[in-house]
mmCIF file of C-alpha atoms and ligand atoms in Angstrom:
data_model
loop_
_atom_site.group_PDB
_atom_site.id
_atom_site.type_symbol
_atom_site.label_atom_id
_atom_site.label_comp_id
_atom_site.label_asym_id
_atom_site.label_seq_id
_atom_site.Cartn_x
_atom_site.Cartn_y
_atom_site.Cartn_z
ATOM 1 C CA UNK T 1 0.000 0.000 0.000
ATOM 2 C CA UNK T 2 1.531 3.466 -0.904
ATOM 3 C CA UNK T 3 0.944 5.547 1.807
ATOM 4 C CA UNK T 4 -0.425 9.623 0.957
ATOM 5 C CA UNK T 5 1.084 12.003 1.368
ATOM 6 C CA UNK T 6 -0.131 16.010 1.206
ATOM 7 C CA UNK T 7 2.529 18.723 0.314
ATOM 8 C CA UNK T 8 2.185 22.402 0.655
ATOM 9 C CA UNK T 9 3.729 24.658 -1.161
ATOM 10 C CA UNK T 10 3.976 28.544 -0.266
ATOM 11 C CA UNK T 11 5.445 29.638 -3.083
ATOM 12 C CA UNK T 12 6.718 32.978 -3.004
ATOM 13 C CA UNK T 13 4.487 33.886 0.109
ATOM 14 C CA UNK T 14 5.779 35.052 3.540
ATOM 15 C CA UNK T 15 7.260 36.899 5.899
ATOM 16 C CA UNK T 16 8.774 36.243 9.345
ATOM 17 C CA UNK T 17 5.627 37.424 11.034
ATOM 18 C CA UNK T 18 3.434 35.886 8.687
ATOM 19 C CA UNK T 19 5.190 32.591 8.723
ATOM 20 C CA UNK T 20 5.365 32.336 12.596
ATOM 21 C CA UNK T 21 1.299 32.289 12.504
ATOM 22 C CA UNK T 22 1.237 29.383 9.833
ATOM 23 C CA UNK T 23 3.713 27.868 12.276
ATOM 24 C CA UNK T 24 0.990 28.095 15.131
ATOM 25 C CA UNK T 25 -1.752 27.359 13.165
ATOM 26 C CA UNK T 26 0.159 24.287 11.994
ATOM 27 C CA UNK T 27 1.224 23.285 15.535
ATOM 28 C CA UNK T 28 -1.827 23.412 16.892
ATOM 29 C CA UNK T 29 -3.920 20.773 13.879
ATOM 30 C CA UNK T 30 -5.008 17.393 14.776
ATOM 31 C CA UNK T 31 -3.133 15.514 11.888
ATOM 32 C CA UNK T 32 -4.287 11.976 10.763
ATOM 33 C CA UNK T 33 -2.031 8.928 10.522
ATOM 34 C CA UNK T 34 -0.670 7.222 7.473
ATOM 35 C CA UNK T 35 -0.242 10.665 5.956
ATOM 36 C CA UNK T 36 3.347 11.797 4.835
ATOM 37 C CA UNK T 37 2.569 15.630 5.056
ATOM 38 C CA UNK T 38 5.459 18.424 4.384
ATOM 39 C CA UNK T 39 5.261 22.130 3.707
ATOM 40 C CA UNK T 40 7.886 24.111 1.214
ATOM 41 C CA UNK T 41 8.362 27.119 2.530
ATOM 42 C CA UNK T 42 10.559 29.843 0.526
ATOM 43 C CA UNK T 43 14.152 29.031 1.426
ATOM 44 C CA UNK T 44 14.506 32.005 3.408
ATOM 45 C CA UNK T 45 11.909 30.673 5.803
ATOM 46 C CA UNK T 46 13.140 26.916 5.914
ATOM 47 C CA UNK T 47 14.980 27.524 8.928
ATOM 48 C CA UNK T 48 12.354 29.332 11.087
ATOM 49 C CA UNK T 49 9.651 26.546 9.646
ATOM 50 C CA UNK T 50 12.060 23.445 10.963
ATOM 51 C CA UNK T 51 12.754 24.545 14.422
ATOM 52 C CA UNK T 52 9.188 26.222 14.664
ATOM 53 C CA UNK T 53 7.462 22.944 13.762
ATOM 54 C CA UNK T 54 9.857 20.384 15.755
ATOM 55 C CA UNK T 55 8.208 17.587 17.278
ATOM 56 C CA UNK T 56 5.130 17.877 15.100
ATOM 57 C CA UNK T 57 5.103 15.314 12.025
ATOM 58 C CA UNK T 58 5.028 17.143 9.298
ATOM 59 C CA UNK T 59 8.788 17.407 6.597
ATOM 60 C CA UNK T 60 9.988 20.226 5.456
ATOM 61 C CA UNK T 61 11.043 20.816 1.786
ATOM 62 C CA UNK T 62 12.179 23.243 -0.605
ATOM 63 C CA UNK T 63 10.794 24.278 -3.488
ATOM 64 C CA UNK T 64 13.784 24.467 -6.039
ATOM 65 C CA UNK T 65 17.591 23.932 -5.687
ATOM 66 C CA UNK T 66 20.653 23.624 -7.415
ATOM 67 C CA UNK T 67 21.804 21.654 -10.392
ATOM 68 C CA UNK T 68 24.984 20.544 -8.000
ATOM 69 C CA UNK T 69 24.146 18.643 -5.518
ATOM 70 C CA UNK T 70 27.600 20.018 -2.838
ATOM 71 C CA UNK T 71 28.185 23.911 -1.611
ATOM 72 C CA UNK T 72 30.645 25.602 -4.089
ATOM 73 C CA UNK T 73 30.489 28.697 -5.912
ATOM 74 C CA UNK T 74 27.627 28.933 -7.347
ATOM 75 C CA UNK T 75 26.022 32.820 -7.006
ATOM 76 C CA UNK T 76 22.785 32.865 -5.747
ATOM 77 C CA UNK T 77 21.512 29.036 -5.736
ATOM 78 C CA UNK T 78 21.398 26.591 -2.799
ATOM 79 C CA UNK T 79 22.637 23.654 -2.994
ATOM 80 C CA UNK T 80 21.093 19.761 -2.088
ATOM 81 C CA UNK T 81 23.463 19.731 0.252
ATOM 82 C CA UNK T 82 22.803 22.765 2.464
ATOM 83 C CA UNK T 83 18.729 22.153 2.337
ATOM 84 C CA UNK T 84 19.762 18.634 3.981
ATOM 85 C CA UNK T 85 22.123 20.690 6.631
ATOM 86 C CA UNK T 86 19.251 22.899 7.359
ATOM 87 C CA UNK T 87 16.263 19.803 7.732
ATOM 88 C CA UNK T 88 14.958 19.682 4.042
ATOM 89 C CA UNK T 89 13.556 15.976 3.433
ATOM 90 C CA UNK T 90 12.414 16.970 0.244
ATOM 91 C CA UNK T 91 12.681 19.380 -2.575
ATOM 92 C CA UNK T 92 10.395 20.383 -5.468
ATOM 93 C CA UNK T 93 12.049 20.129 -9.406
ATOM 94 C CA UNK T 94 10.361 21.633 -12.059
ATOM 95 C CA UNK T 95 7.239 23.480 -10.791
ATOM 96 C CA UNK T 96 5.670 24.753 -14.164
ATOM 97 C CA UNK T 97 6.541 28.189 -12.782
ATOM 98 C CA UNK T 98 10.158 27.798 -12.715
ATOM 99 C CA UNK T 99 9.473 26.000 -16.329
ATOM 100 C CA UNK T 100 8.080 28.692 -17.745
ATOM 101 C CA UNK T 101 9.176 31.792 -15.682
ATOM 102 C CA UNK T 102 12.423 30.578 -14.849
ATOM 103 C CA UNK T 103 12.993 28.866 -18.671
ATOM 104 C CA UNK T 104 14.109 25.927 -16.822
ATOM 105 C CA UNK T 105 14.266 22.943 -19.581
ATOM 106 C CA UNK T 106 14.317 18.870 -19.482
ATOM 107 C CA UNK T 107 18.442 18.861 -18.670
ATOM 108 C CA UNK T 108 18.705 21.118 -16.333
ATOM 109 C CA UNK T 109 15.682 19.021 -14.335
ATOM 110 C CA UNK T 110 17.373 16.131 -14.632
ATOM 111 C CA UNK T 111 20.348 17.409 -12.893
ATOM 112 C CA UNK T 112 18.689 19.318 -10.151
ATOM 113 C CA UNK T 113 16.392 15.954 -9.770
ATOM 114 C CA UNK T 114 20.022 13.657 -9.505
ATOM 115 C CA UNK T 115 21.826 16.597 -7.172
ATOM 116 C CA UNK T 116 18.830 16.212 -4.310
ATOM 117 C CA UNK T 117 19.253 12.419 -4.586
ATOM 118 C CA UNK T 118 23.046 12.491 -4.427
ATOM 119 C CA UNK T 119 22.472 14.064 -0.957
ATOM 120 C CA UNK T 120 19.447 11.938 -0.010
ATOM 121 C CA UNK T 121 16.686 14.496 -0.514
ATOM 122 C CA UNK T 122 13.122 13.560 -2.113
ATOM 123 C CA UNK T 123 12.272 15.145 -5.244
ATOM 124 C CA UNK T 124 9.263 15.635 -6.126
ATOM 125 C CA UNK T 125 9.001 15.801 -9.769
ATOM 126 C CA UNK T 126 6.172 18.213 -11.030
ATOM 127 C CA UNK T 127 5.014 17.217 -14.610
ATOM 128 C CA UNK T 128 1.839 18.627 -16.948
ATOM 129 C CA UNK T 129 0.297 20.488 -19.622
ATOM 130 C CA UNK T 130 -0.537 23.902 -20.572
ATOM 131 C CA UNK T 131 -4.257 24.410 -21.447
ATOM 132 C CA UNK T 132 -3.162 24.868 -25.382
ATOM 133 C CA UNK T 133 -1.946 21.586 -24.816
ATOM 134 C CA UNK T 134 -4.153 20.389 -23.558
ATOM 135 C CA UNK T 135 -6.972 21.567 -26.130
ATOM 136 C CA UNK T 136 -4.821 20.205 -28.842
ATOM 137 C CA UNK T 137 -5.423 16.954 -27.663
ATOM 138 C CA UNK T 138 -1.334 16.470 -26.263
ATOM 139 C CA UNK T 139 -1.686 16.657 -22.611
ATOM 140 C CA UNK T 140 -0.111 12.626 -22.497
ATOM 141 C CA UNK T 141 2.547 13.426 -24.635
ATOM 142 C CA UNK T 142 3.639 16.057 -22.954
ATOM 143 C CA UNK T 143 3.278 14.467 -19.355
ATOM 144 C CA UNK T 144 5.289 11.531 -20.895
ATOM 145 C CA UNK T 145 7.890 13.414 -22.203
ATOM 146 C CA UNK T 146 8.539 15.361 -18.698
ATOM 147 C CA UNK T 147 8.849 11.754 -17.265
ATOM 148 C CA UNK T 148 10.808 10.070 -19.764
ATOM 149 C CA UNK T 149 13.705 12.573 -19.988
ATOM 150 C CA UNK T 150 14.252 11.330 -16.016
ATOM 151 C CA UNK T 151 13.757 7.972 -17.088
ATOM 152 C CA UNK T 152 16.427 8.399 -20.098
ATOM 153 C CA UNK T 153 19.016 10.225 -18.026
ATOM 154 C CA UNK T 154 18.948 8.108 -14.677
ATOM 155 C CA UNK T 155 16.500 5.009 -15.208
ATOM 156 C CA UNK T 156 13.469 4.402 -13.934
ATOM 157 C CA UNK T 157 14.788 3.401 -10.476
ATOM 158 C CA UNK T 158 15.470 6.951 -9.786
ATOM 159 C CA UNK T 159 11.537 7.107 -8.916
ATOM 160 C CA UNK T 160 11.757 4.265 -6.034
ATOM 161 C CA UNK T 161 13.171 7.119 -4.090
ATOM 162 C CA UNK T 162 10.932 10.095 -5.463
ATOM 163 C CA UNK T 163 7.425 11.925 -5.869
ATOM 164 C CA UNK T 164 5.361 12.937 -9.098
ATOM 165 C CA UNK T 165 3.467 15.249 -8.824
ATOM 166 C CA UNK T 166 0.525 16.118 -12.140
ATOM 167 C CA UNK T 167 -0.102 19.487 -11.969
ATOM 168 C CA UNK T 168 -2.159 20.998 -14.985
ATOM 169 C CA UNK T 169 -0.819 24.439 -15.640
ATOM 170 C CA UNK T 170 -4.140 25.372 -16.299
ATOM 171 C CA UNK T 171 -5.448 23.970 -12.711
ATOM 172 C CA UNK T 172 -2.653 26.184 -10.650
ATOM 173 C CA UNK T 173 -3.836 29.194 -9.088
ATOM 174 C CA UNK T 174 -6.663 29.746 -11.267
ATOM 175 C CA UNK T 175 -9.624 27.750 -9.414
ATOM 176 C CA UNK T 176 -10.701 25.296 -12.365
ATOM 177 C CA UNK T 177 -9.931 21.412 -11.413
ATOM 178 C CA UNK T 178 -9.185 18.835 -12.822
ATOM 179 C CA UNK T 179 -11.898 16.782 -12.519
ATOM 180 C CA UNK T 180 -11.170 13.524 -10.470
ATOM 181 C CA UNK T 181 -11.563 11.301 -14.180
ATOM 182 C CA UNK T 182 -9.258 13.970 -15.650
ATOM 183 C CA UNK T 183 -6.849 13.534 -13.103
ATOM 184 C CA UNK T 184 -7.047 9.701 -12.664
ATOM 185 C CA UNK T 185 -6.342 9.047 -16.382
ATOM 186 C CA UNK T 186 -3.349 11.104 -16.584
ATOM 187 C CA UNK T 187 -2.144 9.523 -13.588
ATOM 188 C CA UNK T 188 -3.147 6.360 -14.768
ATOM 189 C CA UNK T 189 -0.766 6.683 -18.041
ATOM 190 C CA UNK T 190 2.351 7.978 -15.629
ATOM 191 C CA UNK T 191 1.592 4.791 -13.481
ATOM 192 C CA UNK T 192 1.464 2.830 -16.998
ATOM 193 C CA UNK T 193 4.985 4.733 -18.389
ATOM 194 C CA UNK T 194 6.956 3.920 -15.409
ATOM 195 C CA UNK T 195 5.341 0.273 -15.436
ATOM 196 C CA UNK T 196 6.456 -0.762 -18.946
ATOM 197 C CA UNK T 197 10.047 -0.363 -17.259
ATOM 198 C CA UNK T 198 9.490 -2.038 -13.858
ATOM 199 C CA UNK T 199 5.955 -2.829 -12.285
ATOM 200 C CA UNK T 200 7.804 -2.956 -8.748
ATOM 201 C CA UNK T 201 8.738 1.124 -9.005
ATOM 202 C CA UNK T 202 5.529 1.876 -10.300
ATOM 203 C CA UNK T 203 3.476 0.572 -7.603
ATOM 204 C CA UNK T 204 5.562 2.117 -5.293
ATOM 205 C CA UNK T 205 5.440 5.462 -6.647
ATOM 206 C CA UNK T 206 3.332 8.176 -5.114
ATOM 207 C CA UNK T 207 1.277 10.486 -7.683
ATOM 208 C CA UNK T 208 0.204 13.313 -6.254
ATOM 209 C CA UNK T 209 -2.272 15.793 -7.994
ATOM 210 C CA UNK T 210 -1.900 19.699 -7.886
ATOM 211 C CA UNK T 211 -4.104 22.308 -9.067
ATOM 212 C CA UNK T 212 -6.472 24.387 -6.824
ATOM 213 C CA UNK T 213 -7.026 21.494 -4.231
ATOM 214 C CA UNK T 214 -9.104 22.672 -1.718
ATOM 215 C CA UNK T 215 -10.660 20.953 1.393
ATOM 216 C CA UNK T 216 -13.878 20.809 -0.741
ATOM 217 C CA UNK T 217 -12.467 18.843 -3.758
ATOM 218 C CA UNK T 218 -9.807 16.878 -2.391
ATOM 219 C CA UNK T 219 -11.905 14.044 -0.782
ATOM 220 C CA UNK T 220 -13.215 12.939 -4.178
ATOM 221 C CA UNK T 221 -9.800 13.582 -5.836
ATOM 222 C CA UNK T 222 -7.853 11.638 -3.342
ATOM 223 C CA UNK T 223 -10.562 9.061 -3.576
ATOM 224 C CA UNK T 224 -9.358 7.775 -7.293
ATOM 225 C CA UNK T 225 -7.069 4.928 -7.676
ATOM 226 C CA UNK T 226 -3.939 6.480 -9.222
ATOM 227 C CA UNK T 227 -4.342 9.488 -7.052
ATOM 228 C CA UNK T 228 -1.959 9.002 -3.560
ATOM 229 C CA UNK T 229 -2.857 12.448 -2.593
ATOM 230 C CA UNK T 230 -2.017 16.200 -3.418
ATOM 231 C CA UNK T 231 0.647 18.834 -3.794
ATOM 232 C CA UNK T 232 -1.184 22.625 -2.694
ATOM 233 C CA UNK T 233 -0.633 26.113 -3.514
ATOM 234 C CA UNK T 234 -2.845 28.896 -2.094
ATOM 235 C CA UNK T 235 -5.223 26.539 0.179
ATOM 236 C CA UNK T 236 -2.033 25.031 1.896
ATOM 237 C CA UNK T 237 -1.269 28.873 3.411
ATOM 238 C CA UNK T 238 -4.651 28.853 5.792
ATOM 239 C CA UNK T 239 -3.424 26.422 7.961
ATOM 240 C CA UNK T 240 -7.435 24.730 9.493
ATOM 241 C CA UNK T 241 -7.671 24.396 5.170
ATOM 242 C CA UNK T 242 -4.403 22.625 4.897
ATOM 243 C CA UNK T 243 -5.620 20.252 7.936
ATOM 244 C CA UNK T 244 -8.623 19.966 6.374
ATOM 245 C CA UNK T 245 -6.902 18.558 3.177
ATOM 246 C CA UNK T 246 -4.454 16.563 5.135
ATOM 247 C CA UNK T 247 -7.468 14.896 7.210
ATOM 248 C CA UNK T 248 -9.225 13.704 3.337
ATOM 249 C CA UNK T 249 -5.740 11.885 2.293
ATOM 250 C CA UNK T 250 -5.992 9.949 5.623
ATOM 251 C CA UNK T 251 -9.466 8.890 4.637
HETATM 252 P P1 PGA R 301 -2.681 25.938 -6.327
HETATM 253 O O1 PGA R 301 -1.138 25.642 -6.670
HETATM 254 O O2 PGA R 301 -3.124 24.916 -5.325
HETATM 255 O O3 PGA R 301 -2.685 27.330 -5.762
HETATM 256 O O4 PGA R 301 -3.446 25.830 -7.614
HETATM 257 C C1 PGA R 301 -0.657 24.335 -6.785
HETATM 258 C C2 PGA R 301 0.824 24.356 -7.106
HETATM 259 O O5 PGA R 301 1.251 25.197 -7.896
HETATM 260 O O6 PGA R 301 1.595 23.534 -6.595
#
């Protein structure tokens, strides 16, 4: 059985103030069991979040870091290395935004995804389609070619140690879901990609789904087969909303 996990991610939201409330607000939720739950703070916060939420079971991650995976000189990046030093379990690699803000492409993934291994982090992969894509009928090639450049470059045992997250660009930020079928079959075809390699990993795998998950959707979302839980933007900075969410993955 995989277990579910629920990952927040605050983006580019926060400030020491700010964060010290989410902190309490966190603290103080009744969490279920079975659920792997984390929160990505920006990396200025990381610190303040891991001592601030010590003894309480939910990871910290980050939510981008660098394409080498030691300290060195490297202006303005972070490296695998130091996010393990400062608590990091896991670390995000390729959020659309940093695709298509950031122009970060397939190789430079793959290296970022290899660095946080190296150093024992958790990356969780984020993989999907625009809505032009999507309309022209290529959301599964797309998704499959995000996956298989990680496949090509480090095999598909890379993901025995790693999260995938589908997150249709269209679905972030903007309040339309996928619906649960939506999301099933593309998670369904990910499951299927990493199977025709090896079954074992793709069992294993969690496959989170991102895109305006909110306390109200994510029961029926997390219900579907494929789906092992969810990866949240805005709803995962009210912290009774992120309980809320984290309380339908343990259903
Ligand atoms: P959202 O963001 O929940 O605000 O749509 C999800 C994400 O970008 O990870």
């Amino acid at each position: 059985m995989r277990r579910t996990m629920v990952a927040g991610n605050w983006k580019m939201h926060g400030t020491r103030a700010s964060v010290a409330e989410l902190i309490n607000g966190l603290r103080h939720l009744a969490l279920p069991g079975g659920v792997d739950i984390a929160v990505f703070p920006p990396c200025l916060h990381i610190t303040q979040v891991v001592d601030g939420l010590k003894g309480k079971s939910i990871q910290v991650g980050a939510q981008n870091s660098a394409v080498e995976a030691m300290q060195g000189a490297l202006t303005g990046e972070i490296s695998s290395s130091q996010l393990v030093d400062a608590g990091c379990s896991y670390v995000l690699v390729g959020h659309s935004e940093r695709r298509q803000m950031m122009g970060e492409r397939d190789g430079t993934l793959n290296r970022k995804f290899a660095a946080a291994q190296a150093c024992g982090l958790i990356p969780v992969l984020c993989i999907g389609e625009t809505l032009e894509q999507r309309e022209s009928g290529k959301t599964l090639e797309v998704v499959s070619r995000q996956l298989g450049s990680i496949i090509e470059e480090l095999g598909v045992g890379a993901f025995a140690k790693a999260v995938i997250a589908y997150e249709p660009v269209w679905a972030i930020g903007t309040g339309l879901t996928a619906t649960p079928q939506q999301a099933q079959d593309v998670h369904a075809a990910i499951r299927a990609q990493l199977a025709a390699e090896n079954s074992e990993v793709a069992q294993g795998v969690r496959l989170l789904y991102g895109g305006s998950v909110k306390a109200a959707n994510a029961v029926e979302l997390f219900g579907m087969p494929d789906i092992d839980g969810g990866l949240i933007g805005g709803a995962s900075l009210n912290a009774d909303e992120f309980g809320a969410i984290c309380r339908a993955a343990g259903n």
